[in-house]
Amino acid sequence: MDPGTRHLATLYNTVEQKAEWLEGARLGYDFLRRHCFDTDGRMFFHVTRNGSPIRKRRYFFSETFAVIAMAAYAQASGDEAAAQEARHLFGQCINYATTPELLTPKFTDTRPAKGIGVPMIMINTAQQLRSTIGDDRCDEWISRWIEEIAANFVKDDIRCVMEQVAPDGSIIDHIDGRTLNPGHAIEGAWFILEEARYRNNDPALTDLGCRMLDYMWERGWDKTYGGILYFRDVYDKPVQEYWQDMKFWWPHNETIIATLLAYLVTGNEKYAAWHRMVHDYAYTHFHDKENGEWYGYLHRDGGIAQTAKGNMFKGPFHLPRQEWYCRQILASHLSKKK
């Protein structure tokens, strides 16, 4: 329900104030509040159609998505209680991000590691909160999380963005620690490029975001068949996961955004060429031209692996966000050129 609430409220806020969009966002917001929080304040990851809980995960990404949804709904509706809930939950997410012992650990301390996912999602959560209802904590924390990514995960010497590292930022030379997710790192790149754009094309952030995009395009773009490969090894060794050379829908959504944003921020024609390449690949292979929407999973050669348009992980998030965001930044860019 988080993505649906967020998208409907965002459309109401930025495209057209349609009553049915606001009502749909309200229904989603009410469902979240009634059914998706456990008694300890944590969220369930998976509930039935009528809201009965099924599964609860040991990380807090559901909470970050709820912050974004609640903040968008609060802006659309003017509901101050929803705004207060969004800001309170954002504070809880900061606590989870900075005090890992608050959550049940998934792994033992045998091979300690930290992932890029937490600073990434917290950057975007703060950006969305700032752009809708505002929060005085956002700018400072965004800067902190960007610094963490730059200091620990971006490896300029080997032109790479790591998915996880040791607590001191060093590479864990193990099959798990070496695994890269190019699409995920490229998503992080455009979060940083968006921050650069927000800060009047800040040159240091622009450089960081473009380096991240460059490194992971080099490692992730399939030069044989086109498209973004799902997993790579930092030293080009074998990857553990058997789906490592498949093409998933969401890395292509994120790369479409990142390449367009990099071009608009820098004017570098390289990024325009990359944008056309990934856009053409995605809309040729993922898009169901007869029935609409995108397939989620392709074999390496671009053949459809399975025909379902949605499942527990492929929901209405990455594709609508890509199409809406690209529309927004293009409109903003064109308006500034007039």
Short mmCIF file of C-alpha atoms in Angstrom, two decimals:
data_model
loop_
_atom_site.label_atom_id
_atom_site.label_comp_id
_atom_site.label_asym_id
_atom_site.label_seq_id
_atom_site.Cartn_x
_atom_site.Cartn_y
_atom_site.Cartn_z
CA MET A 1 0.00 0.00 0.00
CA ASP A 2 2.95 2.39 0.52
CA PRO A 3 3.74 2.88 -3.21
CA GLY A 4 0.08 3.27 -4.19
CA THR A 5 -0.53 5.89 -1.52
CA ARG A 6 2.66 7.71 -2.39
CA HIS A 7 2.03 7.69 -6.14
CA LEU A 8 -1.60 8.79 -5.95
CA ALA A 9 -0.80 11.58 -3.50
CA THR A 10 2.20 12.65 -5.60
CA LEU A 11 0.09 12.80 -8.75
CA TYR A 12 -2.44 14.90 -6.85
CA ASN A 13 0.33 17.21 -5.62
CA THR A 14 2.23 17.61 -8.88
CA VAL A 15 0.04 16.74 -11.89
CA GLU A 16 -3.66 17.36 -11.26
CA GLN A 17 -5.85 17.63 -8.17
CA LYS A 18 -8.20 14.80 -9.05
CA ALA A 19 -10.55 13.86 -6.22
CA GLU A 20 -10.26 10.15 -6.99
CA TRP A 21 -6.48 10.29 -6.61
CA LEU A 22 -6.77 11.92 -3.21
CA GLU A 23 -9.43 9.44 -2.12
CA GLY A 24 -7.27 6.51 -3.25
CA ALA A 25 -4.34 7.92 -1.30
CA ARG A 26 -6.55 8.31 1.78
CA LEU A 27 -7.71 4.69 1.56
CA GLY A 28 -4.10 3.52 1.33
CA TYR A 29 -3.03 5.71 4.23
CA ASP A 30 -5.89 4.41 6.39
CA PHE A 31 -5.00 0.81 5.51
CA LEU A 32 -1.38 1.41 6.48
CA ARG A 33 -2.34 2.81 9.86
CA ARG A 34 -4.91 0.13 10.66
CA HIS A 35 -3.13 -3.00 9.49
CA CYS A 36 0.57 -2.55 8.76
CA PHE A 37 2.10 -1.64 12.15
CA ASP A 38 2.85 -4.19 14.86
CA THR A 39 2.41 -3.46 18.55
CA ASP A 40 6.11 -2.52 18.87
CA GLY A 41 5.76 0.21 16.25
CA ARG A 42 7.60 -1.78 13.57
CA MET A 43 5.89 -2.54 10.27
CA PHE A 44 4.83 -5.81 8.72
CA PHE A 45 6.35 -6.53 5.31
CA HIS A 46 3.55 -8.77 4.06
CA VAL A 47 -0.15 -8.78 4.96
CA THR A 48 -3.21 -10.43 3.42
CA ARG A 49 -5.72 -8.55 1.27
CA ASN A 50 -7.81 -7.84 4.38
CA GLY A 51 -4.78 -6.77 6.42
CA SER A 52 -3.94 -9.87 8.46
CA PRO A 53 -0.17 -9.93 9.10
CA ILE A 54 1.97 -12.62 7.48
CA ARG A 55 5.62 -11.58 7.63
CA LYS A 56 7.82 -9.05 9.40
CA ARG A 57 11.39 -8.38 8.26
CA ARG A 58 14.49 -7.49 10.25
CA TYR A 59 15.15 -4.22 8.46
CA PHE A 60 13.22 -0.98 8.29
CA PHE A 61 12.74 -0.28 4.59
CA SER A 62 8.97 -0.64 4.93
CA GLU A 63 9.08 2.18 7.46
CA THR A 64 11.02 4.44 5.09
CA PHE A 65 8.46 3.86 2.33
CA ALA A 66 5.70 4.64 4.82
CA VAL A 67 7.39 7.96 5.68
CA ILE A 68 7.37 8.91 1.98
CA ALA A 69 3.73 7.84 1.55
CA MET A 70 2.50 9.59 4.69
CA ALA A 71 4.34 12.79 3.84
CA ALA A 72 2.93 12.87 0.30
CA TYR A 73 -0.57 12.23 1.64
CA ALA A 74 -0.16 14.91 4.30
CA GLN A 75 0.82 17.44 1.65
CA ALA A 76 -2.11 16.47 -0.57
CA SER A 77 -4.73 16.39 2.19
CA GLY A 78 -3.45 19.00 4.60
CA ASP A 79 -3.81 16.39 7.36
CA GLU A 80 -1.52 17.60 10.13
CA ALA A 81 -1.79 14.30 12.02
CA ALA A 82 -0.42 12.47 8.97
CA ALA A 83 2.43 14.99 8.78
CA GLN A 84 3.27 14.42 12.44
CA GLU A 85 3.21 10.65 11.90
CA ALA A 86 5.56 10.95 8.93
CA ARG A 87 8.06 13.07 10.86
CA HIS A 88 7.88 10.79 13.92
CA LEU A 89 8.46 7.70 11.81
CA PHE A 90 11.36 9.43 10.05
CA GLY A 91 12.92 9.97 13.47
CA GLN A 92 12.47 6.29 14.22
CA CYS A 93 14.19 5.41 10.95
CA ILE A 94 17.14 7.63 11.91
CA ASN A 95 17.33 5.70 15.18
CA TYR A 96 17.29 2.36 13.37
CA ALA A 97 19.95 3.55 10.91
CA THR A 98 22.30 4.86 13.59
CA THR A 99 21.64 2.25 16.30
CA PRO A 100 21.60 -1.16 14.57
CA GLU A 101 21.20 -3.01 17.85
CA LEU A 102 17.60 -1.75 18.03
CA LEU A 103 16.72 -4.35 15.40
CA THR A 104 17.10 -8.12 15.51
CA PRO A 105 20.31 -8.90 13.57
CA LYS A 106 20.08 -11.03 10.46
CA PHE A 107 23.70 -12.22 10.66
CA THR A 108 26.17 -13.11 13.39
CA ASP A 109 29.34 -11.12 14.06
CA THR A 110 31.54 -13.70 12.34
CA ARG A 111 31.91 -11.64 9.15
CA PRO A 112 30.72 -8.12 10.05
CA ALA A 113 29.52 -5.94 7.19
CA LYS A 114 27.43 -2.89 6.39
CA GLY A 115 25.43 -2.25 3.24
CA ILE A 116 24.92 0.73 0.99
CA GLY A 117 21.15 0.23 1.17
CA VAL A 118 20.62 2.05 4.47
CA PRO A 119 22.29 5.38 3.59
CA MET A 120 20.76 5.20 0.11
CA ILE A 121 17.15 4.76 1.21
CA MET A 122 17.57 7.30 3.97
CA ILE A 123 18.84 9.92 1.49
CA ASN A 124 15.78 9.48 -0.70
CA THR A 125 13.38 9.30 2.25
CA ALA A 126 14.74 12.61 3.55
CA GLN A 127 14.57 14.15 0.07
CA GLN A 128 10.93 13.17 -0.31
CA LEU A 129 10.04 14.36 3.18
CA ARG A 130 11.77 17.68 2.54
CA SER A 131 9.99 18.20 -0.78
CA THR A 132 6.49 17.52 0.59
CA ILE A 133 5.99 18.67 4.17
CA GLY A 134 9.53 19.63 5.19
CA ASP A 135 11.66 18.64 8.16
CA ASP A 136 14.59 20.60 9.60
CA ARG A 137 16.66 17.42 10.00
CA CYS A 138 16.75 16.52 6.32
CA ASP A 139 19.64 18.60 4.95
CA GLU A 140 22.08 17.63 7.69
CA TRP A 141 21.28 13.93 7.52
CA ILE A 142 21.37 13.81 3.72
CA SER A 143 24.88 15.26 3.85
CA ARG A 144 25.93 12.67 6.44
CA TRP A 145 24.62 9.75 4.41
CA ILE A 146 26.22 11.01 1.21
CA GLU A 147 29.54 11.32 3.06
CA GLU A 148 29.18 7.73 4.27
CA ILE A 149 28.62 6.44 0.74
CA ALA A 150 31.56 8.45 -0.64
CA ALA A 151 33.92 7.41 2.15
CA ASN A 152 33.02 3.72 2.42
CA PHE A 153 31.38 2.39 -0.73
CA VAL A 154 32.82 4.33 -3.69
CA LYS A 155 36.19 2.83 -4.69
CA ASP A 156 37.81 5.19 -7.20
CA ASP A 157 40.98 3.11 -7.45
CA ILE A 158 39.08 0.18 -8.97
CA ARG A 159 36.19 2.24 -10.44
CA CYS A 160 33.46 0.56 -8.45
CA VAL A 161 30.62 1.12 -5.99
CA MET A 162 30.44 -1.69 -3.45
CA GLU A 163 27.12 -3.13 -2.29
CA GLN A 164 28.55 -4.01 1.12
CA VAL A 165 31.84 -3.48 2.91
CA ALA A 166 33.47 -4.22 6.24
CA PRO A 167 32.71 -1.78 9.09
CA ASP A 168 35.92 0.16 8.26
CA GLY A 169 34.93 0.45 4.59
CA SER A 170 37.35 -2.18 3.28
CA ILE A 171 36.34 -4.81 0.73
CA ILE A 172 35.40 -8.20 2.17
CA ASP A 173 37.19 -10.68 -0.10
CA HIS A 174 34.51 -13.34 0.08
CA ILE A 175 31.90 -14.36 -2.49
CA ASP A 176 29.22 -12.46 -0.55
CA GLY A 177 31.32 -9.37 0.09
CA ARG A 178 32.49 -9.12 -3.52
CA THR A 179 28.99 -9.19 -5.03
CA LEU A 180 27.96 -5.99 -6.81
CA ASN A 181 24.47 -4.86 -7.79
CA PRO A 182 25.01 -2.31 -10.59
CA GLY A 183 21.38 -1.19 -10.76
CA HIS A 184 21.23 -0.52 -7.05
CA ALA A 185 24.41 1.56 -7.09
CA ILE A 186 23.09 3.49 -10.11
CA GLU A 187 19.92 4.22 -8.13
CA GLY A 188 22.16 5.66 -5.41
CA ALA A 189 23.94 7.72 -8.07
CA TRP A 190 20.74 9.48 -9.11
CA PHE A 191 19.76 10.19 -5.51
CA ILE A 192 23.07 12.04 -5.20
CA LEU A 193 22.63 13.76 -8.57
CA GLU A 194 19.16 14.88 -7.45
CA GLU A 195 20.76 16.38 -4.36
CA ALA A 196 23.30 18.13 -6.58
CA ARG A 197 20.44 19.54 -8.65
CA TYR A 198 18.62 20.68 -5.49
CA ARG A 199 21.80 22.46 -4.38
CA ASN A 200 22.10 24.46 -7.62
CA ASN A 201 24.16 21.81 -9.44
CA ASP A 202 26.68 21.45 -6.62
CA PRO A 203 29.90 20.44 -8.45
CA ALA A 204 31.21 18.02 -5.83
CA LEU A 205 27.92 16.11 -5.65
CA THR A 206 27.59 16.15 -9.43
CA ASP A 207 31.07 14.66 -9.74
CA LEU A 208 30.31 11.98 -7.14
CA GLY A 209 27.01 10.97 -8.71
CA CYS A 210 28.52 10.83 -12.20
CA ARG A 211 31.49 8.76 -11.03
CA MET A 212 29.12 6.25 -9.45
CA LEU A 213 27.06 6.07 -12.64
CA ASP A 214 30.17 5.73 -14.82
CA TYR A 215 31.70 2.96 -12.72
CA MET A 216 28.58 0.84 -12.55
CA TRP A 217 27.55 1.35 -16.16
CA GLU A 218 30.99 0.01 -17.11
CA ARG A 219 30.48 -3.02 -14.89
CA GLY A 220 26.75 -3.57 -15.40
CA TRP A 221 25.90 -2.91 -19.04
CA ASP A 222 25.76 -6.17 -20.99
CA LYS A 223 27.90 -5.54 -24.07
CA THR A 224 26.63 -8.72 -25.74
CA TYR A 225 22.85 -8.46 -25.40
CA GLY A 226 22.28 -5.01 -23.91
CA GLY A 227 20.56 -4.25 -20.62
CA ILE A 228 21.82 -4.11 -17.04
CA LEU A 229 23.14 -7.36 -15.56
CA TYR A 230 21.80 -8.07 -12.08
CA PHE A 231 24.92 -9.10 -10.15
CA ARG A 232 28.66 -8.86 -10.87
CA ASP A 233 31.76 -9.74 -8.85
CA VAL A 234 34.11 -6.89 -8.02
CA TYR A 235 37.09 -8.97 -9.21
CA ASP A 236 35.19 -10.71 -12.04
CA LYS A 237 35.06 -13.99 -10.14
CA PRO A 238 31.99 -16.27 -10.12
CA VAL A 239 28.83 -14.88 -8.49
CA GLN A 240 26.92 -17.01 -6.00
CA GLU A 241 23.34 -16.20 -7.03
CA TYR A 242 22.07 -18.18 -10.01
CA TRP A 243 20.06 -15.20 -11.35
CA GLN A 244 23.23 -13.11 -11.59
CA ASP A 245 23.04 -12.59 -15.38
CA MET A 246 19.28 -12.03 -15.65
CA LYS A 247 17.74 -8.66 -16.44
CA PHE A 248 15.30 -7.34 -13.82
CA TRP A 249 12.91 -4.47 -14.55
CA TRP A 250 13.86 -2.10 -11.73
CA PRO A 251 17.59 -1.57 -12.48
CA HIS A 252 16.49 -0.35 -15.90
CA ASN A 253 14.02 2.10 -14.37
CA GLU A 254 16.79 3.46 -12.15
CA THR A 255 19.30 3.65 -15.00
CA ILE A 256 16.81 5.47 -17.24
CA ILE A 257 16.46 8.08 -14.48
CA ALA A 258 20.17 8.31 -13.70
CA THR A 259 21.34 8.75 -17.28
CA LEU A 260 18.70 11.38 -18.05
CA LEU A 261 19.47 13.28 -14.86
CA ALA A 262 23.23 13.11 -15.47
CA TYR A 263 22.70 14.54 -18.95
CA LEU A 264 20.45 17.36 -17.74
CA VAL A 265 22.86 18.28 -14.93
CA THR A 266 26.09 18.08 -16.97
CA GLY A 267 25.12 18.43 -20.63
CA ASN A 268 27.51 15.56 -21.41
CA GLU A 269 26.30 13.81 -24.57
CA LYS A 270 27.68 10.51 -23.28
CA TYR A 271 24.82 10.35 -20.81
CA ALA A 272 22.26 11.17 -23.51
CA ALA A 273 23.60 8.24 -25.55
CA TRP A 274 23.46 5.91 -22.54
CA HIS A 275 19.93 7.09 -21.79
CA ARG A 276 18.80 6.21 -25.31
CA MET A 277 20.48 2.80 -25.05
CA VAL A 278 18.86 1.78 -21.78
CA HIS A 279 15.52 3.37 -22.64
CA ASP A 280 15.35 1.56 -25.98
CA TYR A 281 16.40 -1.74 -24.44
CA ALA A 282 13.84 -1.51 -21.62
CA TYR A 283 10.88 -0.44 -23.71
CA THR A 284 11.70 -3.07 -26.34
CA HIS A 285 12.07 -6.00 -23.94
CA PHE A 286 10.16 -5.31 -20.70
CA HIS A 287 7.15 -3.43 -22.01
CA ASP A 288 4.09 -5.52 -22.86
CA LYS A 289 2.92 -3.56 -25.91
CA GLU A 290 -0.37 -5.45 -26.14
CA ASN A 291 -1.56 -5.39 -22.53
CA GLY A 292 0.53 -2.63 -20.98
CA GLU A 293 2.83 -2.58 -17.93
CA TRP A 294 6.24 -4.28 -17.83
CA TYR A 295 7.35 -7.83 -17.35
CA GLY A 296 9.67 -8.09 -14.39
CA TYR A 297 12.23 -10.71 -15.30
CA LEU A 298 14.15 -11.51 -18.47
CA HIS A 299 16.80 -14.05 -19.35
CA ARG A 300 20.17 -12.62 -20.30
CA ASP A 301 19.33 -12.69 -24.00
CA GLY A 302 16.16 -10.65 -23.40
CA GLY A 303 13.68 -13.52 -23.50
CA ILE A 304 10.82 -13.31 -20.98
CA ALA A 305 11.55 -15.51 -17.94
CA GLN A 306 8.00 -15.35 -16.59
CA THR A 307 4.92 -13.38 -17.55
CA ALA A 308 3.60 -12.12 -14.19
CA LYS A 309 3.40 -8.34 -14.03
CA GLY A 310 3.46 -8.25 -10.23
CA ASN A 311 4.44 -10.26 -7.18
CA MET A 312 5.56 -9.62 -3.62
CA PHE A 313 8.60 -7.68 -4.84
CA LYS A 314 7.48 -6.24 -8.18
CA GLY A 315 4.83 -3.73 -7.20
CA PRO A 316 3.72 -0.31 -8.46
CA PHE A 317 6.88 1.52 -7.44
CA HIS A 318 9.93 1.67 -9.75
CA LEU A 319 8.17 2.00 -13.11
CA PRO A 320 5.63 4.70 -12.11
CA ARG A 321 8.34 6.58 -10.24
CA GLN A 322 10.61 6.51 -13.30
CA GLU A 323 7.98 7.80 -15.68
CA TRP A 324 6.74 10.48 -13.27
CA TYR A 325 10.23 11.64 -12.24
CA CYS A 326 11.55 11.84 -15.80
CA ARG A 327 8.51 13.88 -16.75
CA GLN A 328 9.10 16.25 -13.84
CA ILE A 329 12.81 16.86 -14.45
CA LEU A 330 12.30 17.32 -18.18
CA ALA A 331 9.54 19.85 -17.57
CA SER A 332 11.71 21.68 -15.04
CA HIS A 333 14.69 21.71 -17.40
CA LEU A 334 12.64 23.02 -20.32
CA SER A 335 11.01 25.73 -18.21
CA LYS A 336 14.42 27.02 -17.14
CA LYS A 337 15.58 27.23 -20.77
CA LYS A 338 12.70 29.51 -21.78
#
